[in-house]
């Protein structure tokens, strides 16, 4: 199977797991060893500025971008933070996933939020979703997920409560007509 890195996984209506129901997950890594992604449409009960306060990071009070939500990136490693943003070379620990998207895990980006050095657009997640080798491929075969190339417009400019619908629109068919049975030709 081709790598789904830099793709969205869209939970189908068949997804029964409450952690992933109607979720959109940005896939950061996918190879023969498994996959790792960040859910981008499930806000946590935490804002960016309140998280920065807990981490004792000083930021400008006037920074409106810090009043937005932190996202529940997934059920694994919820003490780990990930910042999805357009590419910048300033950070200690970043992975460029496309010409339009980068993920940074180092504290230095958090310290820059709200300043002129910060990315203009970003999503901050806690935790991640992970799949063992072959697990994601099996879930795709079971119609739990559909995959499309990641769209920065959905990541950075679509309201949270519309991300699943916007992603499903890109599929080109009505996802609600997708049957629960796996088809075999």
PDB file of C-alpha atoms in Angstrom:
ATOM      1  CA  UNK A   1       0.000   0.000   0.000  1.00  0.00           C
ATOM      2  CA  UNK A   2       1.113   3.543  -0.726  1.00  0.00           C
ATOM      3  CA  UNK A   3       1.988   5.737   2.220  1.00  0.00           C
ATOM      4  CA  UNK A   4      -0.854   7.884   3.520  1.00  0.00           C
ATOM      5  CA  UNK A   5       1.534  10.447   5.005  1.00  0.00           C
ATOM      6  CA  UNK A   6       0.131  13.949   4.433  1.00  0.00           C
ATOM      7  CA  UNK A   7      -3.394  12.581   3.987  1.00  0.00           C
ATOM      8  CA  UNK A   8      -6.574  12.945   5.991  1.00  0.00           C
ATOM      9  CA  UNK A   9      -8.260   9.870   7.388  1.00  0.00           C
ATOM     10  CA  UNK A  10     -11.986  10.481   7.483  1.00  0.00           C
ATOM     11  CA  UNK A  11     -13.983   8.346   9.882  1.00  0.00           C
ATOM     12  CA  UNK A  12     -16.900   6.780   8.039  1.00  0.00           C
ATOM     13  CA  UNK A  13     -20.364   6.513   9.586  1.00  0.00           C
ATOM     14  CA  UNK A  14     -19.391   2.876  10.315  1.00  0.00           C
ATOM     15  CA  UNK A  15     -16.817   4.032  12.884  1.00  0.00           C
ATOM     16  CA  UNK A  16     -18.208   2.990  16.261  1.00  0.00           C
ATOM     17  CA  UNK A  17     -15.277   4.003  18.452  1.00  0.00           C
ATOM     18  CA  UNK A  18     -16.424   7.175  20.307  1.00  0.00           C
ATOM     19  CA  UNK A  19     -12.846   8.542  20.254  1.00  0.00           C
ATOM     20  CA  UNK A  20     -12.860   8.594  16.454  1.00  0.00           C
ATOM     21  CA  UNK A  21     -16.540   9.055  15.520  1.00  0.00           C
ATOM     22  CA  UNK A  22     -16.768  11.749  12.787  1.00  0.00           C
ATOM     23  CA  UNK A  23     -13.083  12.515  13.181  1.00  0.00           C
ATOM     24  CA  UNK A  24     -10.599  13.812  10.653  1.00  0.00           C
ATOM     25  CA  UNK A  25      -7.049  12.685  11.348  1.00  0.00           C
ATOM     26  CA  UNK A  26      -3.982  14.189   9.708  1.00  0.00           C
ATOM     27  CA  UNK A  27      -1.502  11.377   8.996  1.00  0.00           C
ATOM     28  CA  UNK A  28       2.055  12.406   9.900  1.00  0.00           C
ATOM     29  CA  UNK A  29       3.710   9.047   9.332  1.00  0.00           C
ATOM     30  CA  UNK A  30       2.697   5.839   7.562  1.00  0.00           C
ATOM     31  CA  UNK A  31       5.073   3.034   6.656  1.00  0.00           C
ATOM     32  CA  UNK A  32       5.556  -0.722   7.056  1.00  0.00           C
ATOM     33  CA  UNK A  33       5.924  -0.254  10.836  1.00  0.00           C
ATOM     34  CA  UNK A  34       2.524   1.419  11.293  1.00  0.00           C
ATOM     35  CA  UNK A  35       1.012   4.888  11.251  1.00  0.00           C
ATOM     36  CA  UNK A  36       0.733   7.991  13.410  1.00  0.00           C
ATOM     37  CA  UNK A  37      -1.697  10.869  13.046  1.00  0.00           C
ATOM     38  CA  UNK A  38      -3.289  13.837  14.780  1.00  0.00           C
ATOM     39  CA  UNK A  39      -7.049  14.345  15.084  1.00  0.00           C
ATOM     40  CA  UNK A  40      -7.809  17.875  13.878  1.00  0.00           C
ATOM     41  CA  UNK A  41     -11.487  18.316  14.691  1.00  0.00           C
ATOM     42  CA  UNK A  42     -11.921  17.399  18.353  1.00  0.00           C
ATOM     43  CA  UNK A  43     -11.213  20.359  20.621  1.00  0.00           C
ATOM     44  CA  UNK A  44     -10.106  19.620  24.172  1.00  0.00           C
ATOM     45  CA  UNK A  45     -11.518  21.544  27.100  1.00  0.00           C
ATOM     46  CA  UNK A  46      -8.394  23.662  27.044  1.00  0.00           C
ATOM     47  CA  UNK A  47      -7.355  26.799  25.194  1.00  0.00           C
ATOM     48  CA  UNK A  48      -3.871  27.480  23.904  1.00  0.00           C
ATOM     49  CA  UNK A  49      -3.329  30.297  26.408  1.00  0.00           C
ATOM     50  CA  UNK A  50      -4.476  28.144  29.339  1.00  0.00           C
ATOM     51  CA  UNK A  51      -2.046  25.398  28.249  1.00  0.00           C
ATOM     52  CA  UNK A  52       0.766  27.950  28.006  1.00  0.00           C
ATOM     53  CA  UNK A  53      -0.151  29.148  31.513  1.00  0.00           C
ATOM     54  CA  UNK A  54       0.128  25.564  32.832  1.00  0.00           C
ATOM     55  CA  UNK A  55       3.536  25.251  31.181  1.00  0.00           C
ATOM     56  CA  UNK A  56       4.560  28.633  32.660  1.00  0.00           C
ATOM     57  CA  UNK A  57       5.240  30.083  29.220  1.00  0.00           C
ATOM     58  CA  UNK A  58       4.874  33.857  29.016  1.00  0.00           C
ATOM     59  CA  UNK A  59       2.967  35.210  26.012  1.00  0.00           C
ATOM     60  CA  UNK A  60       1.433  38.541  24.967  1.00  0.00           C
ATOM     61  CA  UNK A  61      -2.047  39.062  26.406  1.00  0.00           C
ATOM     62  CA  UNK A  62      -3.192  40.600  23.137  1.00  0.00           C
ATOM     63  CA  UNK A  63      -2.564  37.472  21.021  1.00  0.00           C
ATOM     64  CA  UNK A  64      -6.012  36.441  19.736  1.00  0.00           C
ATOM     65  CA  UNK A  65      -4.610  33.282  18.126  1.00  0.00           C
ATOM     66  CA  UNK A  66      -3.905  31.927  21.621  1.00  0.00           C
ATOM     67  CA  UNK A  67      -7.569  32.015  22.647  1.00  0.00           C
ATOM     68  CA  UNK A  68      -8.353  29.116  20.302  1.00  0.00           C
ATOM     69  CA  UNK A  69      -8.680  25.494  21.350  1.00  0.00           C
ATOM     70  CA  UNK A  70      -6.095  22.839  21.905  1.00  0.00           C
ATOM     71  CA  UNK A  71      -7.132  19.661  20.071  1.00  0.00           C
ATOM     72  CA  UNK A  72      -7.328  16.094  21.315  1.00  0.00           C
ATOM     73  CA  UNK A  73      -4.796  14.699  18.871  1.00  0.00           C
ATOM     74  CA  UNK A  74      -5.541  11.138  19.925  1.00  0.00           C
ATOM     75  CA  UNK A  75      -5.625   8.736  22.819  1.00  0.00           C
ATOM     76  CA  UNK A  76      -1.885   7.955  22.919  1.00  0.00           C
ATOM     77  CA  UNK A  77       0.727  10.084  24.707  1.00  0.00           C
ATOM     78  CA  UNK A  78      -1.639  12.847  25.763  1.00  0.00           C
ATOM     79  CA  UNK A  79       1.193  14.581  27.607  1.00  0.00           C
ATOM     80  CA  UNK A  80       2.935  15.157  24.243  1.00  0.00           C
ATOM     81  CA  UNK A  81       2.192  18.267  22.214  1.00  0.00           C
ATOM     82  CA  UNK A  82       2.266  18.662  18.448  1.00  0.00           C
ATOM     83  CA  UNK A  83       1.961  21.897  16.494  1.00  0.00           C
ATOM     84  CA  UNK A  84       0.769  21.656  12.878  1.00  0.00           C
ATOM     85  CA  UNK A  85       1.720  24.768  10.900  1.00  0.00           C
ATOM     86  CA  UNK A  86       2.974  26.038   7.534  1.00  0.00           C
ATOM     87  CA  UNK A  87       6.712  25.364   7.069  1.00  0.00           C
ATOM     88  CA  UNK A  88       9.216  27.501   8.979  1.00  0.00           C
ATOM     89  CA  UNK A  89      12.854  26.689   9.683  1.00  0.00           C
ATOM     90  CA  UNK A  90      13.037  28.203  13.178  1.00  0.00           C
ATOM     91  CA  UNK A  91      12.276  25.177  15.385  1.00  0.00           C
ATOM     92  CA  UNK A  92      14.463  22.506  16.989  1.00  0.00           C
ATOM     93  CA  UNK A  93      12.256  19.503  16.251  1.00  0.00           C
ATOM     94  CA  UNK A  94      10.164  19.738  13.088  1.00  0.00           C
ATOM     95  CA  UNK A  95       9.132  17.429  10.300  1.00  0.00           C
ATOM     96  CA  UNK A  96       8.184  18.933   6.943  1.00  0.00           C
ATOM     97  CA  UNK A  97       5.382  16.769   5.540  1.00  0.00           C
ATOM     98  CA  UNK A  98       4.588  18.806   2.426  1.00  0.00           C
ATOM     99  CA  UNK A  99       5.301  22.206   0.897  1.00  0.00           C
ATOM    100  CA  UNK A 100       2.385  23.519   2.975  1.00  0.00           C
ATOM    101  CA  UNK A 101       2.449  21.557   6.242  1.00  0.00           C
ATOM    102  CA  UNK A 102       4.989  20.941   8.982  1.00  0.00           C
ATOM    103  CA  UNK A 103       4.669  19.384  12.449  1.00  0.00           C
ATOM    104  CA  UNK A 104       6.814  20.628  15.331  1.00  0.00           C
ATOM    105  CA  UNK A 105       7.172  18.979  18.735  1.00  0.00           C
ATOM    106  CA  UNK A 106       9.729  21.181  20.478  1.00  0.00           C
ATOM    107  CA  UNK A 107       8.986  23.656  23.264  1.00  0.00           C
ATOM    108  CA  UNK A 108      10.585  26.539  21.351  1.00  0.00           C
ATOM    109  CA  UNK A 109       7.532  26.883  19.090  1.00  0.00           C
ATOM    110  CA  UNK A 110       5.268  27.125  22.147  1.00  0.00           C
ATOM    111  CA  UNK A 111       7.487  29.856  23.561  1.00  0.00           C
ATOM    112  CA  UNK A 112       7.132  31.799  20.289  1.00  0.00           C
ATOM    113  CA  UNK A 113       3.329  31.599  20.054  1.00  0.00           C
ATOM    114  CA  UNK A 114       1.765  35.026  20.107  1.00  0.00           C
ATOM    115  CA  UNK A 115       4.989  36.698  18.977  1.00  0.00           C
ATOM    116  CA  UNK A 116       6.094  37.842  15.527  1.00  0.00           C
ATOM    117  CA  UNK A 117       8.234  34.675  15.240  1.00  0.00           C
ATOM    118  CA  UNK A 118       5.222  32.360  15.551  1.00  0.00           C
ATOM    119  CA  UNK A 119       3.589  30.662  12.573  1.00  0.00           C
ATOM    120  CA  UNK A 120       0.674  32.720  11.258  1.00  0.00           C
ATOM    121  CA  UNK A 121      -1.542  29.626  11.327  1.00  0.00           C
ATOM    122  CA  UNK A 122      -1.283  26.631  13.637  1.00  0.00           C
ATOM    123  CA  UNK A 123      -3.154  23.835  15.369  1.00  0.00           C
ATOM    124  CA  UNK A 124      -1.907  22.598  18.730  1.00  0.00           C
ATOM    125  CA  UNK A 125      -2.774  19.018  19.674  1.00  0.00           C
ATOM    126  CA  UNK A 126      -2.141  16.899  22.738  1.00  0.00           C
ATOM    127  CA  UNK A 127      -1.707  13.203  22.103  1.00  0.00           C
ATOM    128  CA  UNK A 128      -1.803  11.268  18.866  1.00  0.00           C
ATOM    129  CA  UNK A 129      -3.483   8.331  17.187  1.00  0.00           C
ATOM    130  CA  UNK A 130      -1.281   5.345  16.445  1.00  0.00           C
ATOM    131  CA  UNK A 131      -1.664   2.129  14.471  1.00  0.00           C
ATOM    132  CA  UNK A 132       0.562  -0.941  14.561  1.00  0.00           C
ATOM    133  CA  UNK A 133       1.910  -2.482  11.363  1.00  0.00           C
ATOM    134  CA  UNK A 134      -1.049  -3.527   9.177  1.00  0.00           C
ATOM    135  CA  UNK A 135      -3.700  -2.218  11.582  1.00  0.00           C
ATOM    136  CA  UNK A 136      -4.615   0.895   9.587  1.00  0.00           C
ATOM    137  CA  UNK A 137      -4.742  -1.095   6.350  1.00  0.00           C
ATOM    138  CA  UNK A 138      -7.164  -3.534   8.019  1.00  0.00           C
ATOM    139  CA  UNK A 139      -9.371  -0.690   9.276  1.00  0.00           C
ATOM    140  CA  UNK A 140      -9.407   0.827   5.781  1.00  0.00           C
ATOM    141  CA  UNK A 141     -10.434  -2.556   4.331  1.00  0.00           C
ATOM    142  CA  UNK A 142     -13.262  -2.708   6.907  1.00  0.00           C
ATOM    143  CA  UNK A 143     -14.626   0.681   5.720  1.00  0.00           C
ATOM    144  CA  UNK A 144     -13.853   2.396   9.029  1.00  0.00           C
ATOM    145  CA  UNK A 145     -11.815   5.093   7.273  1.00  0.00           C
ATOM    146  CA  UNK A 146     -11.496   6.795   3.910  1.00  0.00           C
ATOM    147  CA  UNK A 147      -8.351   8.666   2.908  1.00  0.00           C
ATOM    148  CA  UNK A 148      -7.883  11.832   0.869  1.00  0.00           C
ATOM    149  CA  UNK A 149      -4.849  14.083   0.342  1.00  0.00           C
ATOM    150  CA  UNK A 150      -4.537  16.626   3.153  1.00  0.00           C
ATOM    151  CA  UNK A 151      -5.927  20.056   2.402  1.00  0.00           C
ATOM    152  CA  UNK A 152      -4.366  23.030   4.251  1.00  0.00           C
ATOM    153  CA  UNK A 153      -7.636  24.935   3.722  1.00  0.00           C
ATOM    154  CA  UNK A 154      -9.431  22.397   5.934  1.00  0.00           C
ATOM    155  CA  UNK A 155      -6.591  22.385   8.471  1.00  0.00           C
ATOM    156  CA  UNK A 156      -6.202  26.108   8.917  1.00  0.00           C
ATOM    157  CA  UNK A 157      -9.280  27.919   7.571  1.00  0.00           C
ATOM    158  CA  UNK A 158     -12.301  25.665   8.112  1.00  0.00           C
ATOM    159  CA  UNK A 159     -14.236  25.981  11.387  1.00  0.00           C
ATOM    160  CA  UNK A 160     -13.772  22.967  13.656  1.00  0.00           C
ATOM    161  CA  UNK A 161     -17.400  21.839  13.457  1.00  0.00           C
ATOM    162  CA  UNK A 162     -17.253  21.824   9.627  1.00  0.00           C
ATOM    163  CA  UNK A 163     -13.987  19.941   9.049  1.00  0.00           C
ATOM    164  CA  UNK A 164     -15.521  16.456   8.800  1.00  0.00           C
ATOM    165  CA  UNK A 165     -18.210  17.663   6.367  1.00  0.00           C
ATOM    166  CA  UNK A 166     -15.688  19.602   4.234  1.00  0.00           C
ATOM    167  CA  UNK A 167     -13.379  16.596   4.088  1.00  0.00           C
ATOM    168  CA  UNK A 168     -16.223  14.244   3.128  1.00  0.00           C
ATOM    169  CA  UNK A 169     -17.309  16.638   0.353  1.00  0.00           C
ATOM    170  CA  UNK A 170     -13.927  16.061  -1.291  1.00  0.00           C
ATOM    171  CA  UNK A 171     -14.697  12.350  -1.607  1.00  0.00           C
ATOM    172  CA  UNK A 172     -17.105  13.063  -4.466  1.00  0.00           C
ATOM    173  CA  UNK A 173     -19.967  10.938  -3.103  1.00  0.00           C
ATOM    174  CA  UNK A 174     -22.434  10.954  -0.220  1.00  0.00           C
ATOM    175  CA  UNK A 175     -20.615   9.257   2.653  1.00  0.00           C
ATOM    176  CA  UNK A 176     -23.948   8.443   4.292  1.00  0.00           C
ATOM    177  CA  UNK A 177     -24.680   6.058   1.416  1.00  0.00           C
ATOM    178  CA  UNK A 178     -21.560   4.039   2.193  1.00  0.00           C
ATOM    179  CA  UNK A 179     -22.626   0.608   3.413  1.00  0.00           C
ATOM    180  CA  UNK A 180     -21.181  -1.093   6.472  1.00  0.00           C
ATOM    181  CA  UNK A 181     -20.219  -4.214   4.513  1.00  0.00           C
ATOM    182  CA  UNK A 182     -16.822  -4.662   2.987  1.00  0.00           C
ATOM    183  CA  UNK A 183     -17.086  -5.161  -0.761  1.00  0.00           C
ATOM    184  CA  UNK A 184     -15.096  -7.685  -2.741  1.00  0.00           C
ATOM    185  CA  UNK A 185     -14.927  -7.682  -6.517  1.00  0.00           C
TER     186      UNK A 185
END
